[in-house]
Coordinates of C-alpha atoms in Angstrom, one line a residue:
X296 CA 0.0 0.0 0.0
X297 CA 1.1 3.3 -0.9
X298 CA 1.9 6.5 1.1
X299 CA -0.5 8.4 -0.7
X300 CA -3.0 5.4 -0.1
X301 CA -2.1 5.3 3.3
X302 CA -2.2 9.0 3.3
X303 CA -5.7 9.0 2.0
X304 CA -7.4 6.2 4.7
X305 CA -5.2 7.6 7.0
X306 CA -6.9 11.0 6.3
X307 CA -10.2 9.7 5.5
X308 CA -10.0 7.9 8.2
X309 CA -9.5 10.2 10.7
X310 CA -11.4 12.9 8.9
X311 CA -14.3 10.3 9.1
X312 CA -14.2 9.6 12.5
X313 CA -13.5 13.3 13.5
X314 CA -16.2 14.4 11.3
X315 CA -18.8 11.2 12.7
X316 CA -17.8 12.5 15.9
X317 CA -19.0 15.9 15.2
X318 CA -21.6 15.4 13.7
X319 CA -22.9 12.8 16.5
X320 CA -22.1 15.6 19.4
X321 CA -23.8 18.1 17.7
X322 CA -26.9 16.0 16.6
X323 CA -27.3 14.9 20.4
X324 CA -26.8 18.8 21.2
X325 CA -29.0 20.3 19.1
X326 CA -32.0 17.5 19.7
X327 CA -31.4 17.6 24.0
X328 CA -30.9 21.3 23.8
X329 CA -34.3 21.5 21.5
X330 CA -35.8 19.1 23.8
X331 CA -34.3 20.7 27.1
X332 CA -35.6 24.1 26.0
X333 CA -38.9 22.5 25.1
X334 CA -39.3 20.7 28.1
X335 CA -38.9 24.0 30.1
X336 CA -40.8 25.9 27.8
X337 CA -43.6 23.4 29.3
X338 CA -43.0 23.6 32.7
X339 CA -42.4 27.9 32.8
X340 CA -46.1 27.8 30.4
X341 CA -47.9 25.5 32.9
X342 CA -46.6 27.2 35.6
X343 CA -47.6 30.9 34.4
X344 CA -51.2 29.4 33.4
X345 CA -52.2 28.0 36.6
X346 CA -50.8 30.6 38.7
X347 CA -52.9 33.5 35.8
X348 CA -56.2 30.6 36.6
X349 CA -55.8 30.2 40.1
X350 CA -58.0 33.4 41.4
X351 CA -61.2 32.3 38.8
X352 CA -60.2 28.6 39.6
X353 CA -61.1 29.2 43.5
X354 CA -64.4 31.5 42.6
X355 CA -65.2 29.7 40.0
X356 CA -65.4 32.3 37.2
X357 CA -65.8 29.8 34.1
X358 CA -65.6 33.1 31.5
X359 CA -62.3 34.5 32.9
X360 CA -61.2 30.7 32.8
X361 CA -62.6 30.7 28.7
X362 CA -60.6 33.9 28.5
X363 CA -56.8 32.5 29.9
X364 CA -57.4 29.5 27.9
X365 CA -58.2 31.5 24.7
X366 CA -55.3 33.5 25.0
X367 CA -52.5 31.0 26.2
X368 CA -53.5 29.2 22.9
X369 CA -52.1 32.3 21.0
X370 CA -48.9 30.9 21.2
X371 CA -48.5 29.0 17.8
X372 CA -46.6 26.1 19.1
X373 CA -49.7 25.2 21.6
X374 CA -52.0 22.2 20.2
X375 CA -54.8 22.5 22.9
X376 CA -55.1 23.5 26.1
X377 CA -57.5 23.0 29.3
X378 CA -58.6 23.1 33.0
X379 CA -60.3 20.4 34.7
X380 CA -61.1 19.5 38.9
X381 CA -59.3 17.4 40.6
X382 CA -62.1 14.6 39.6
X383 CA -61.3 15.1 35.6
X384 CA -64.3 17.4 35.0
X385 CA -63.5 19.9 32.5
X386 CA -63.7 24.0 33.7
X387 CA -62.4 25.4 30.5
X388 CA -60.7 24.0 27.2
X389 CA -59.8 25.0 23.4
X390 CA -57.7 23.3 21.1
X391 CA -57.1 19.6 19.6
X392 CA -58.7 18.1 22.8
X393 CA -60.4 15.1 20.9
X394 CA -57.4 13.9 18.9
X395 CA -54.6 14.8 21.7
X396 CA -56.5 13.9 24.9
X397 CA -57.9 10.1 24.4
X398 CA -59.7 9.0 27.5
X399 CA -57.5 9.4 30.4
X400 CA -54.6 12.3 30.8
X401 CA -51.5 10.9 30.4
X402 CA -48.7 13.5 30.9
X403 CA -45.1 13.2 29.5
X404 CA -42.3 12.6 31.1
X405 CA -39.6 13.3 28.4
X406 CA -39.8 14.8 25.0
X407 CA -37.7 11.9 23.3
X408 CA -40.7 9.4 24.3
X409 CA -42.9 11.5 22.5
X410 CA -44.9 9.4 19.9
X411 CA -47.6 11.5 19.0
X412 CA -45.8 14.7 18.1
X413 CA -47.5 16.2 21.3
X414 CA -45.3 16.7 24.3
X415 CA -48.1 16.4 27.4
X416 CA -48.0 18.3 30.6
X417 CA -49.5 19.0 33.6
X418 CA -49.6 21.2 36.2
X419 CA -51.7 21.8 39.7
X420 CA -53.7 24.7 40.8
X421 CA -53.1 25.0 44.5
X422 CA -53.4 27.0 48.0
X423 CA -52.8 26.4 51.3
X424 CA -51.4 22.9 50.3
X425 CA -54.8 22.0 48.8
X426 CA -55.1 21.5 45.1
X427 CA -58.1 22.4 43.6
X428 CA -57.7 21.8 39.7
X429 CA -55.0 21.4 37.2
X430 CA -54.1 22.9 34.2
X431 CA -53.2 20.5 30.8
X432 CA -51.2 21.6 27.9
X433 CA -49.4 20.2 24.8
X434 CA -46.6 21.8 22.9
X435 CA -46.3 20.8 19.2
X436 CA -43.2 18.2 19.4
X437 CA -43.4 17.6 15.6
X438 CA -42.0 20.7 14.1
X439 CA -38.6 20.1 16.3
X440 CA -38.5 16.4 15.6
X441 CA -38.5 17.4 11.7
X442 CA -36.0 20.4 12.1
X443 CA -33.8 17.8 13.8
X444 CA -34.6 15.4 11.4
X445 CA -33.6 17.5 8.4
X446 CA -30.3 18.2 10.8
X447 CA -29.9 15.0 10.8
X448 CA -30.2 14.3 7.1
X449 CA -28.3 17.1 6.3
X450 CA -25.6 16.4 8.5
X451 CA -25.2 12.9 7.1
X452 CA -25.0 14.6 3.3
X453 CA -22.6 16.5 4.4
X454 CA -20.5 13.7 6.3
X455 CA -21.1 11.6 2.6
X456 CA -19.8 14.5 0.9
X457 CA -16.7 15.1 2.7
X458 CA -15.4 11.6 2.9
X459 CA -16.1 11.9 -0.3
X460 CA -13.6 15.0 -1.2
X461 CA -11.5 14.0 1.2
X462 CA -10.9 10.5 -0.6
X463 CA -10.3 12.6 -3.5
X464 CA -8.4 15.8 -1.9
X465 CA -7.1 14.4 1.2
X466 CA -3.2 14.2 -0.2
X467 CA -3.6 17.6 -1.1
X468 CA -5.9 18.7 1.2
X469 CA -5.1 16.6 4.3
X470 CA -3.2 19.1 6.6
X471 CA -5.9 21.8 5.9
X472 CA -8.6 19.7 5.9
X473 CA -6.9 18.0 9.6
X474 CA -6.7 22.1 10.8
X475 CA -10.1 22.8 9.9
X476 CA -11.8 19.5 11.6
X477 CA -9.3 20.4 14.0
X478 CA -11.0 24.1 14.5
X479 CA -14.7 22.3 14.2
X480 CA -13.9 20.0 16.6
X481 CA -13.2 23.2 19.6
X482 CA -15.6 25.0 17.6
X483 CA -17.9 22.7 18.7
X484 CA -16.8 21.2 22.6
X485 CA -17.3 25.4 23.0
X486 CA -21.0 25.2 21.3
X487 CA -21.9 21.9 23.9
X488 CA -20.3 24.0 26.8
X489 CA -22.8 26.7 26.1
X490 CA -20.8 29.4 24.2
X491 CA -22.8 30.4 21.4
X492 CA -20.7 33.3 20.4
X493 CA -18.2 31.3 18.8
X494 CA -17.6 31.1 14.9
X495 CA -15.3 29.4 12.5
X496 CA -13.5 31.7 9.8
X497 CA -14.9 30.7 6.6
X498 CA -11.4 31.1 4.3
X499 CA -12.6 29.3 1.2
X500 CA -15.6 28.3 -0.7
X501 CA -15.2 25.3 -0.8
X502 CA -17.2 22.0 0.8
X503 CA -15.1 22.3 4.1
X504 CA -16.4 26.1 3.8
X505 CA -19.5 25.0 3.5
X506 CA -19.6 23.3 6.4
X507 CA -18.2 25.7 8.5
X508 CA -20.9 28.0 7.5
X509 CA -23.2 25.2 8.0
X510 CA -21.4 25.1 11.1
X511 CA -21.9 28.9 11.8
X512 CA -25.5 29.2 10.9
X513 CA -26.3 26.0 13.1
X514 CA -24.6 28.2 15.6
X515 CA -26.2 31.0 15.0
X516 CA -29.5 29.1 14.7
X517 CA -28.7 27.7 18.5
X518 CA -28.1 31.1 19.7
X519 CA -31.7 32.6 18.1
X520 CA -33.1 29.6 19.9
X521 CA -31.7 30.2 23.1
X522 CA -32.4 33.9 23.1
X523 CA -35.9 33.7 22.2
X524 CA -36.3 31.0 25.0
X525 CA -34.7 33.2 27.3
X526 CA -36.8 36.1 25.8
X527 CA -39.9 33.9 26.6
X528 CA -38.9 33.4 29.9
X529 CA -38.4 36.7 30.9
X530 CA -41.9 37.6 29.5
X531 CA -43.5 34.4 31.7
X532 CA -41.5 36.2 34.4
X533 CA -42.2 39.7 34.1
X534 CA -46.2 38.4 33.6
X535 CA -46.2 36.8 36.6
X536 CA -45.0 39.7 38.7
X537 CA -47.1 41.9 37.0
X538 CA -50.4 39.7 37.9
X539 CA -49.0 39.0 41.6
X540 CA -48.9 43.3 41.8
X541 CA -52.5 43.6 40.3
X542 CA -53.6 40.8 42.9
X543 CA -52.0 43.0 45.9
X544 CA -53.5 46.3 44.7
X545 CA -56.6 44.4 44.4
X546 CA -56.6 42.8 47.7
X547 CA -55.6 46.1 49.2
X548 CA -58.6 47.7 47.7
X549 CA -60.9 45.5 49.0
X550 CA -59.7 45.7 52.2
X551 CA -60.4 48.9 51.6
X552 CA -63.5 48.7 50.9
X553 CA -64.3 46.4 53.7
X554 CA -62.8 48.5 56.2
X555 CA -65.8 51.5 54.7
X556 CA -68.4 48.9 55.0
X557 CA -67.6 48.1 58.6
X558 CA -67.7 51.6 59.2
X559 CA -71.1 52.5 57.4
X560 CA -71.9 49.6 58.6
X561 CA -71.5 51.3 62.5
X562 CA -72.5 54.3 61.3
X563 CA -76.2 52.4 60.4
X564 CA -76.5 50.9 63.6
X565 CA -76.1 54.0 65.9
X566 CA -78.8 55.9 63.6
X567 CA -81.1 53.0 64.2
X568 CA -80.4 53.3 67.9
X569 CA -81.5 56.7 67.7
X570 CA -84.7 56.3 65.5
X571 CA -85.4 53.3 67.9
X572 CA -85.6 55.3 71.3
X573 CA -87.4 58.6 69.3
X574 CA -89.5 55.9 68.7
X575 CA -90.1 54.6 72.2
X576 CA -90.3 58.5 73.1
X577 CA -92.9 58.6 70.7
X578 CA -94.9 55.8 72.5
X579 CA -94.6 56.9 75.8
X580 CA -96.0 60.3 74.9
X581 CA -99.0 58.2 73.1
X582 CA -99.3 56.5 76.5
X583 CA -99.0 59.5 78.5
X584 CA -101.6 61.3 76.4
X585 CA -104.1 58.3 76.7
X586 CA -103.3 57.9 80.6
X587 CA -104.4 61.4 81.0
X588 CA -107.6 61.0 79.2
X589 CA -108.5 57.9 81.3
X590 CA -107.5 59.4 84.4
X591 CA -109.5 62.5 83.8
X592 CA -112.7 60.7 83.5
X593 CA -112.7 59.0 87.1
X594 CA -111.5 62.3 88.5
X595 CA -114.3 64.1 87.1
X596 CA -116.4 61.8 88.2
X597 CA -115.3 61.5 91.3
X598 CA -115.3 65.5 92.1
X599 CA -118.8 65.3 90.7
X600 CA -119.9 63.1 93.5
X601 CA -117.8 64.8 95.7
X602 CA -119.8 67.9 95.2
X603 CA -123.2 66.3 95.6
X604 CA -121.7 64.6 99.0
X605 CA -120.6 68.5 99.9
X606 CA -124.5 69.5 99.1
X607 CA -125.4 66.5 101.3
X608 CA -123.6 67.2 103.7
X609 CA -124.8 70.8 104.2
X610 CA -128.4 69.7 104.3
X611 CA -127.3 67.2 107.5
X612 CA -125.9 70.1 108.8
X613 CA -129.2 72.1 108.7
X614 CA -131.1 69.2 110.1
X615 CA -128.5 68.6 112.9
X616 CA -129.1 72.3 114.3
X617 CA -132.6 72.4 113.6
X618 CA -132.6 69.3 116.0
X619 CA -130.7 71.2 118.4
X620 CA -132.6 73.9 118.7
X621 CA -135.4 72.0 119.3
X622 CA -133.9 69.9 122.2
X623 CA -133.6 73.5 124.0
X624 CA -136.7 74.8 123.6
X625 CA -139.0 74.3 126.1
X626 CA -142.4 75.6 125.0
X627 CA -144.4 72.4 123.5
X628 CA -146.2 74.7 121.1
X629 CA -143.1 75.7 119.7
X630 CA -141.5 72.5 120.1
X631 CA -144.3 71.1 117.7
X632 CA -143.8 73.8 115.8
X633 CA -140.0 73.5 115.0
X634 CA -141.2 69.4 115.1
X635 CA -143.0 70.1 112.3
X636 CA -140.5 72.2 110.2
X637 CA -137.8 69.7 110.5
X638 CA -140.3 66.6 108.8
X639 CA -141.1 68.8 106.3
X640 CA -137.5 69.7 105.7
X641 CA -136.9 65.6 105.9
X642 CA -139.7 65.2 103.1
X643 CA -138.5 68.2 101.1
X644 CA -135.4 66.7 101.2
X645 CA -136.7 63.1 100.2
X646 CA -134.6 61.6 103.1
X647 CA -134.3 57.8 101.5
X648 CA -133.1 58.6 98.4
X649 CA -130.2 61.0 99.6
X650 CA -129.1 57.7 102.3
X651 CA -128.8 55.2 98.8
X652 CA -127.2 58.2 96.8
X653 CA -125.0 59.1 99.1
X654 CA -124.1 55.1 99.5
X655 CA -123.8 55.1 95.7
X656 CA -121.8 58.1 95.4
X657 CA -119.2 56.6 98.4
X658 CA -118.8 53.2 96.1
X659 CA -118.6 55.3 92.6
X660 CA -115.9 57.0 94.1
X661 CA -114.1 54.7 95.6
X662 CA -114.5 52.2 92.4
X663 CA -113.1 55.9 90.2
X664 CA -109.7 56.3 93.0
X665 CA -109.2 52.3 92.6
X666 CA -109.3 52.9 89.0
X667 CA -106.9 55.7 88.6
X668 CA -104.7 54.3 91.3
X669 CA -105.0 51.3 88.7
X670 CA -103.6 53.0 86.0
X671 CA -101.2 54.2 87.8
X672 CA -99.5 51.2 88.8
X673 CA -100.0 50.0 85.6
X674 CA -97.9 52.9 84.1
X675 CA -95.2 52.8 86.6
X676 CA -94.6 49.3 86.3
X677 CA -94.7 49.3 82.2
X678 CA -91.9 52.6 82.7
X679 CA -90.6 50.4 85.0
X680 CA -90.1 47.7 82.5
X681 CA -88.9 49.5 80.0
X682 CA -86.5 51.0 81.5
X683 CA -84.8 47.3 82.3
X684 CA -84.0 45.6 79.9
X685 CA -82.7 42.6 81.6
X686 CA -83.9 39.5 79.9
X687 CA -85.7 36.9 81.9
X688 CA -88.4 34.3 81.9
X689 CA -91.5 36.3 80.4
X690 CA -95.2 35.8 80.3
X691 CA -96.8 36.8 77.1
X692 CA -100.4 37.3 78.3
X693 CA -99.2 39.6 80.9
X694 CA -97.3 41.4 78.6
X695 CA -100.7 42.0 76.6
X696 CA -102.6 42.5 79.4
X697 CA -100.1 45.5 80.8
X698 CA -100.5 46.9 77.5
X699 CA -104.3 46.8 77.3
X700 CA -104.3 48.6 80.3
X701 CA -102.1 51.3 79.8
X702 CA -104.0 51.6 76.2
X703 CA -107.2 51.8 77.7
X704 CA -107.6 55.9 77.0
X705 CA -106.9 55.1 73.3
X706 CA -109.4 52.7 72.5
X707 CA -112.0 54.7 70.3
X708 CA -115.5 54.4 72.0
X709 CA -117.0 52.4 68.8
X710 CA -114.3 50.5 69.3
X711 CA -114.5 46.4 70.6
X712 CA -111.5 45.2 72.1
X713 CA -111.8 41.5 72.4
X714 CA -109.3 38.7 74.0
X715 CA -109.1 34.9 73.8
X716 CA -105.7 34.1 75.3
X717 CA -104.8 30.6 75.7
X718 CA -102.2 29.3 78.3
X719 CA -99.2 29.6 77.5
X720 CA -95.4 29.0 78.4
X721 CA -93.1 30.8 79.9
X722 CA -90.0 32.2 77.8
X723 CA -86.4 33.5 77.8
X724 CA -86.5 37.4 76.9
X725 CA -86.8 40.6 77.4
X726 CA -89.9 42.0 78.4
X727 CA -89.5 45.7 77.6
X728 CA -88.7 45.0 74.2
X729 CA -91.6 42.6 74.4
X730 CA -94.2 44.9 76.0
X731 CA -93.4 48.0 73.4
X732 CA -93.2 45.5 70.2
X733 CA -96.8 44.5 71.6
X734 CA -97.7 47.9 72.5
X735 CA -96.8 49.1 69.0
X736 CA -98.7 46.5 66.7
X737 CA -101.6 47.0 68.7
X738 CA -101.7 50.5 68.5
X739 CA -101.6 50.5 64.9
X740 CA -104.6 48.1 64.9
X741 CA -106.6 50.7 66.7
X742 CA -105.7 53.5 64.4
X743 CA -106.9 50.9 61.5
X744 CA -110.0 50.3 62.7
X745 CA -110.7 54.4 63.9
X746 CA -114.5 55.1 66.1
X747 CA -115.8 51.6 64.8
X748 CA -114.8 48.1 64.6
X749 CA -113.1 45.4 66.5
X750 CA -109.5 44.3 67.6
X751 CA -109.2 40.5 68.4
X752 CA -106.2 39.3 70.4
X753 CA -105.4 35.6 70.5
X754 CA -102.6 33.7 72.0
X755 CA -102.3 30.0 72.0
X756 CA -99.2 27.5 72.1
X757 CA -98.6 25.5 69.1
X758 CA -95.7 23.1 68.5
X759 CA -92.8 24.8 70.8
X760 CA -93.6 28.0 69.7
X761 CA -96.2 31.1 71.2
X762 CA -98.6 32.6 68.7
X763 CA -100.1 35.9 69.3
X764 CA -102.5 37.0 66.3
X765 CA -103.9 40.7 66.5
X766 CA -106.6 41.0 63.9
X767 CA -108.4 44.5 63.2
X768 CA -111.5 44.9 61.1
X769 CA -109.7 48.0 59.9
X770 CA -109.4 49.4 56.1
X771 CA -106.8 46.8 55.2
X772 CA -103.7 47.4 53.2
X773 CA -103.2 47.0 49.6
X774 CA -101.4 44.0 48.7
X775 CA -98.7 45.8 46.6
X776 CA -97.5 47.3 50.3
X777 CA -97.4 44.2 52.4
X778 CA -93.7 44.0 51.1
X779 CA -92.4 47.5 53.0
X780 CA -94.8 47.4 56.0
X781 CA -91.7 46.8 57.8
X782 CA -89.4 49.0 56.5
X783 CA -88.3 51.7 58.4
X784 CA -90.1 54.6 58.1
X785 CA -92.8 53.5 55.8
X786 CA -96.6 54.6 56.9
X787 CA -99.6 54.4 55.1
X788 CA -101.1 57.9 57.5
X789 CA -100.6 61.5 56.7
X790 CA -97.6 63.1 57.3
X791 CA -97.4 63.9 61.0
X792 CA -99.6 60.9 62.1
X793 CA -97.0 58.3 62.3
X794 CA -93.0 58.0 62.2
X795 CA -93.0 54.2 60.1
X796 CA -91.1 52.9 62.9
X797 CA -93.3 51.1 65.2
X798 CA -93.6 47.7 62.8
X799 CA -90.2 47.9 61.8
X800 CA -89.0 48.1 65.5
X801 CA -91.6 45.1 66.6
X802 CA -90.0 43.1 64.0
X803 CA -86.4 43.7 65.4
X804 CA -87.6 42.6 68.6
X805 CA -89.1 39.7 67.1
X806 CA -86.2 38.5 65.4
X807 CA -84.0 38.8 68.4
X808 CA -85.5 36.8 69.9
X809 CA -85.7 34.5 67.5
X810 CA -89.1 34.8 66.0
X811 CA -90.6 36.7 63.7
X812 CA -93.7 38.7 62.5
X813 CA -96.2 37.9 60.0
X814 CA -98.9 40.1 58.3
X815 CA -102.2 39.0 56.5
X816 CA -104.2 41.8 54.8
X817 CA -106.8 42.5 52.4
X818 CA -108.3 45.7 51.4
X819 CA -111.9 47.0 52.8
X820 CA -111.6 43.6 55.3
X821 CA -108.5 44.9 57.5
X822 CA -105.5 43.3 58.4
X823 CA -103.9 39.6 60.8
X824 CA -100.7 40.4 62.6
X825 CA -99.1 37.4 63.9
X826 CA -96.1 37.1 66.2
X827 CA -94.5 33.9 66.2
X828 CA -91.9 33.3 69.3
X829 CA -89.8 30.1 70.4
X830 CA -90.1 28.3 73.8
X831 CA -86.8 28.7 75.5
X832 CA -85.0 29.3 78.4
X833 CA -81.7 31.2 79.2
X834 CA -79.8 27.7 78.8
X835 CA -80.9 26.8 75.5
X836 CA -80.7 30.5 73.7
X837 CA -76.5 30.3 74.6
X838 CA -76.4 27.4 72.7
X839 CA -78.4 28.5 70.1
X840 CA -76.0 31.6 69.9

């Protein structure tokens, strides 16, 4: 065998292997760089989509989940995209879900293993350690395998071709072509180290040119690659900062905003104190006003009496010293005579009839003191009550019957006020707020009804719960109003006649004590109020709280 044979294998030989070398390095680069990128690609895209999906995720705002899912699929290499539960159940998908997702999800594991062209990923959507969906992609796998592919093909051209001219060129050609595999060969141990900023001097035209600009724009190719997947990094990054600041400003708002409706919330409940106890003010004067009227009656009729007594009395008088004068006189003519004056002062007078008067005037008066001393008590001990207001075990008829009383002077006299009430259970309250939510629903029955008509009150217990109805044969109330009779400051009177607070406070009271108030009504046939109270005592309203 000949030098230049030897030469020749020699070079071919070495400029083979150095070449198969290359070209195996590099293919095994470019595809687990391609992959690599690919692969993280995946992970920084599933990561940014569930961390943009996790807010409609956990309230479960399907169209904003429609929306991220739309827009992620703007990225050209995506095939589908979607969201399901943790049970499989779809929230929100687009894409080649039919052909790509068969049955159950499969994810991935590395791109090599890929056999459909789709690399498959997955990613949870969690807080506080609890997942509560995942999102699904799949990245387009077959336009890298063909890129690598044609690599591939083109790679192994080249390798044919060289072998080929350096079978032909190698005697010639054999130290340059040795130098230039030579400069491939670090060209490219600096390209697999990461250093994409190397070239090889092109010098000639030729195929070892060629290749080196092969070379150079497989290089250059690498670089684009790895910039625009450090480009799309940076973008993933920068978006999720930016959507972790709009979540802060937004939960700082709304804290915000709670912190004013906590406030106006406070705000709310200190006017309704205030319209509360105007209202109570309002009642007691009502009371007073009808306390005076029924105490003015037995007053005037006891100082009538009293002045018939005082006539009475004067006409004894006469009669006692017209029979004292007669004991001194001594004169029987003129003792008959003064005899006779005196029976004719006891006829004149009509003797029998001032004894049963003056009996009846005695018990009319005493019966008109008991009464107003009646009222009285009454009034103290319902100011008395509402000025406590201690809760306790509470009888509901005497509540009613305290309130009758005291609304005695504002019954209109056409007015029938009838009771049925039942025996009832005692219950855990408070029975000033009791007494003025009665006082106030039955005072509005009696200004329904006006001079005539009827009020029925009936109590009875039914199932663990007191009933108290107050019906009125009053003027009704059209049914478009039974909605706001309980709103505050809604009234149905003239201005001046009524503040709109008494239902709305007796349903207050009625609620906190766990019950509540119903209304029946019908125009021209008046109106049913029914108050509805649990049985309970002190033990079993803490645990209720």
């Amino acid at each position: 065998m000949s030098l230049r044979l030897k030469t020749i294998l020699g070079i071919a030989l070495i400029e083979g292997a150095l070449l198969l070398v290359l070209l195996i390095t590099m293919m095994d680069f470019i595809r687990d760089s391609n992959y690599e990128a690919l692969r993280k690609r995946a992970e920084s895209t599933v990561t940014l989509f569930s961390t943009m999906t996790k807010d409609a995720v956990l309230s479960y705002d399907l169209a904003s989940l429609e929306a991220f899912v739309s827009e992620v699929l703007r990225n050209e290499d995506l095939r589908y995209a979607r969201i399901v539960t943790p049970d499989g159940e779809v929230f929100a998908q687009s894409g080649e879900i039919s052909h790509f997702v068969a049955g159950k999800f499969a994810t991935d594991t590395e791109v090599a293993n890929v056999d459909d062209n789709v690399y498959d990923i997955s990613g949870s959507i969690a807080e506080g350690g609890e997942v509560y969906g995942y999102v699904q992609v799949g990245l387009d796998v077959g336009t890298i395998n063909a890129s690598i592919a044609a690599i591939n093909r083109w790679g192994i051209a080249l390798a044919s071709f060289e072998m080929v001219l350096v079978a032909l060129f190698s005697f010639v050609l054999g130290g340059y072509l040795t130098k230039q595999l030579d400069v491939l060969r670090k060209t490219a141990r600096k390209v697999t180290d990461g250093d994409f900023d190397v070239q090889v001097e092109v010098k000639t035209r030729d195929e070892i040119g060629e290749v080196s600009s092969a070379f150079n724009r497989m290089v250059t190719s690498l670089k684009s690659a790895q910039t625009q997947r450090d480009q799309y990094e940076s973008e993933l990054l920068e978006l999720n900062q930016s959507l972790e600041e709009r979540v802060l400003k937004r939960t700082r708002a709304l804290q915000a905003k709670h912190v004013e409706l906590q406030e106006t919330y406070q705000s709310l409940k200190d006017t309704q104190a205030k319209l509360l106890q105007s209202e109570k003010l309002a009642s007691v004067g009502v009371l007073a006003a009808g306390v005076a009227h029924e105490i003015n009656n037995p007053i005037a009729f006891v100082m009538s009496n009293l002045e018939s007594l005082s006539g009475y009395i004067n006409d004894y008088e006469a009669l006692i010293d017209s029979y004292h004068t007669l004991k001194d006189e001594s004169d029987d003519a003129a003792r008959h005579a003064k005899l006779e004056q005196i029976e004719a002062k006891l006829d004149q007078l009509d003797y029998e009839f001032v004894k049963e008067d003056v009996e009846d005037l005695l018990k009319d008066s005493a019966q008109g003191t008991q009464r107003v001393r009646d009222i009285v008590v009454g009034l103290s001990e319902f100011a008395q009550l509402n000025q406590d207001d201690s809760w306790g075990m509470v009888d509901l008829n005497e509540c009613i019957q305290v309130t009758l009383q005291l609304l005695q002077g504002r019954i209109p006299s056409g007015c029938k006020v009838r009771t049925s009430l039942g025996i009832l259970s005692l219950t855990y309250g408070a029975a000033a707020q009791l007494n003025q939510a009665l006082l106030n629903v039955i005072q509005n029955a009696l200004q329904a009804v006006g001079e005539q008509g009827s009020v029925d009150i009936v109590t009875k217990e039914q199932s663990g719960r007191l009933i108290v109805s107050i019906r009125d044969s009053g003027t009704g109330i059209a049914a478009e109003e039974l909605d706001k009779v309980f709103d505050p400051f809604f009234t149905t009177r003239a201005v001046g006649e009524g503040t709109g607070l008494g239902l709305a406070m007796a349903y207050g009271i009625a609620k906190d004590h766990g019950g509540e108030i119903k209304v029946k009504s019908e125009l021209g046939k008046g109106s049913q109020f029914i108050i509805i109270l649990p049985i309970r005592d002190e033990t079993q309203l803490a645990s209720a709280s």
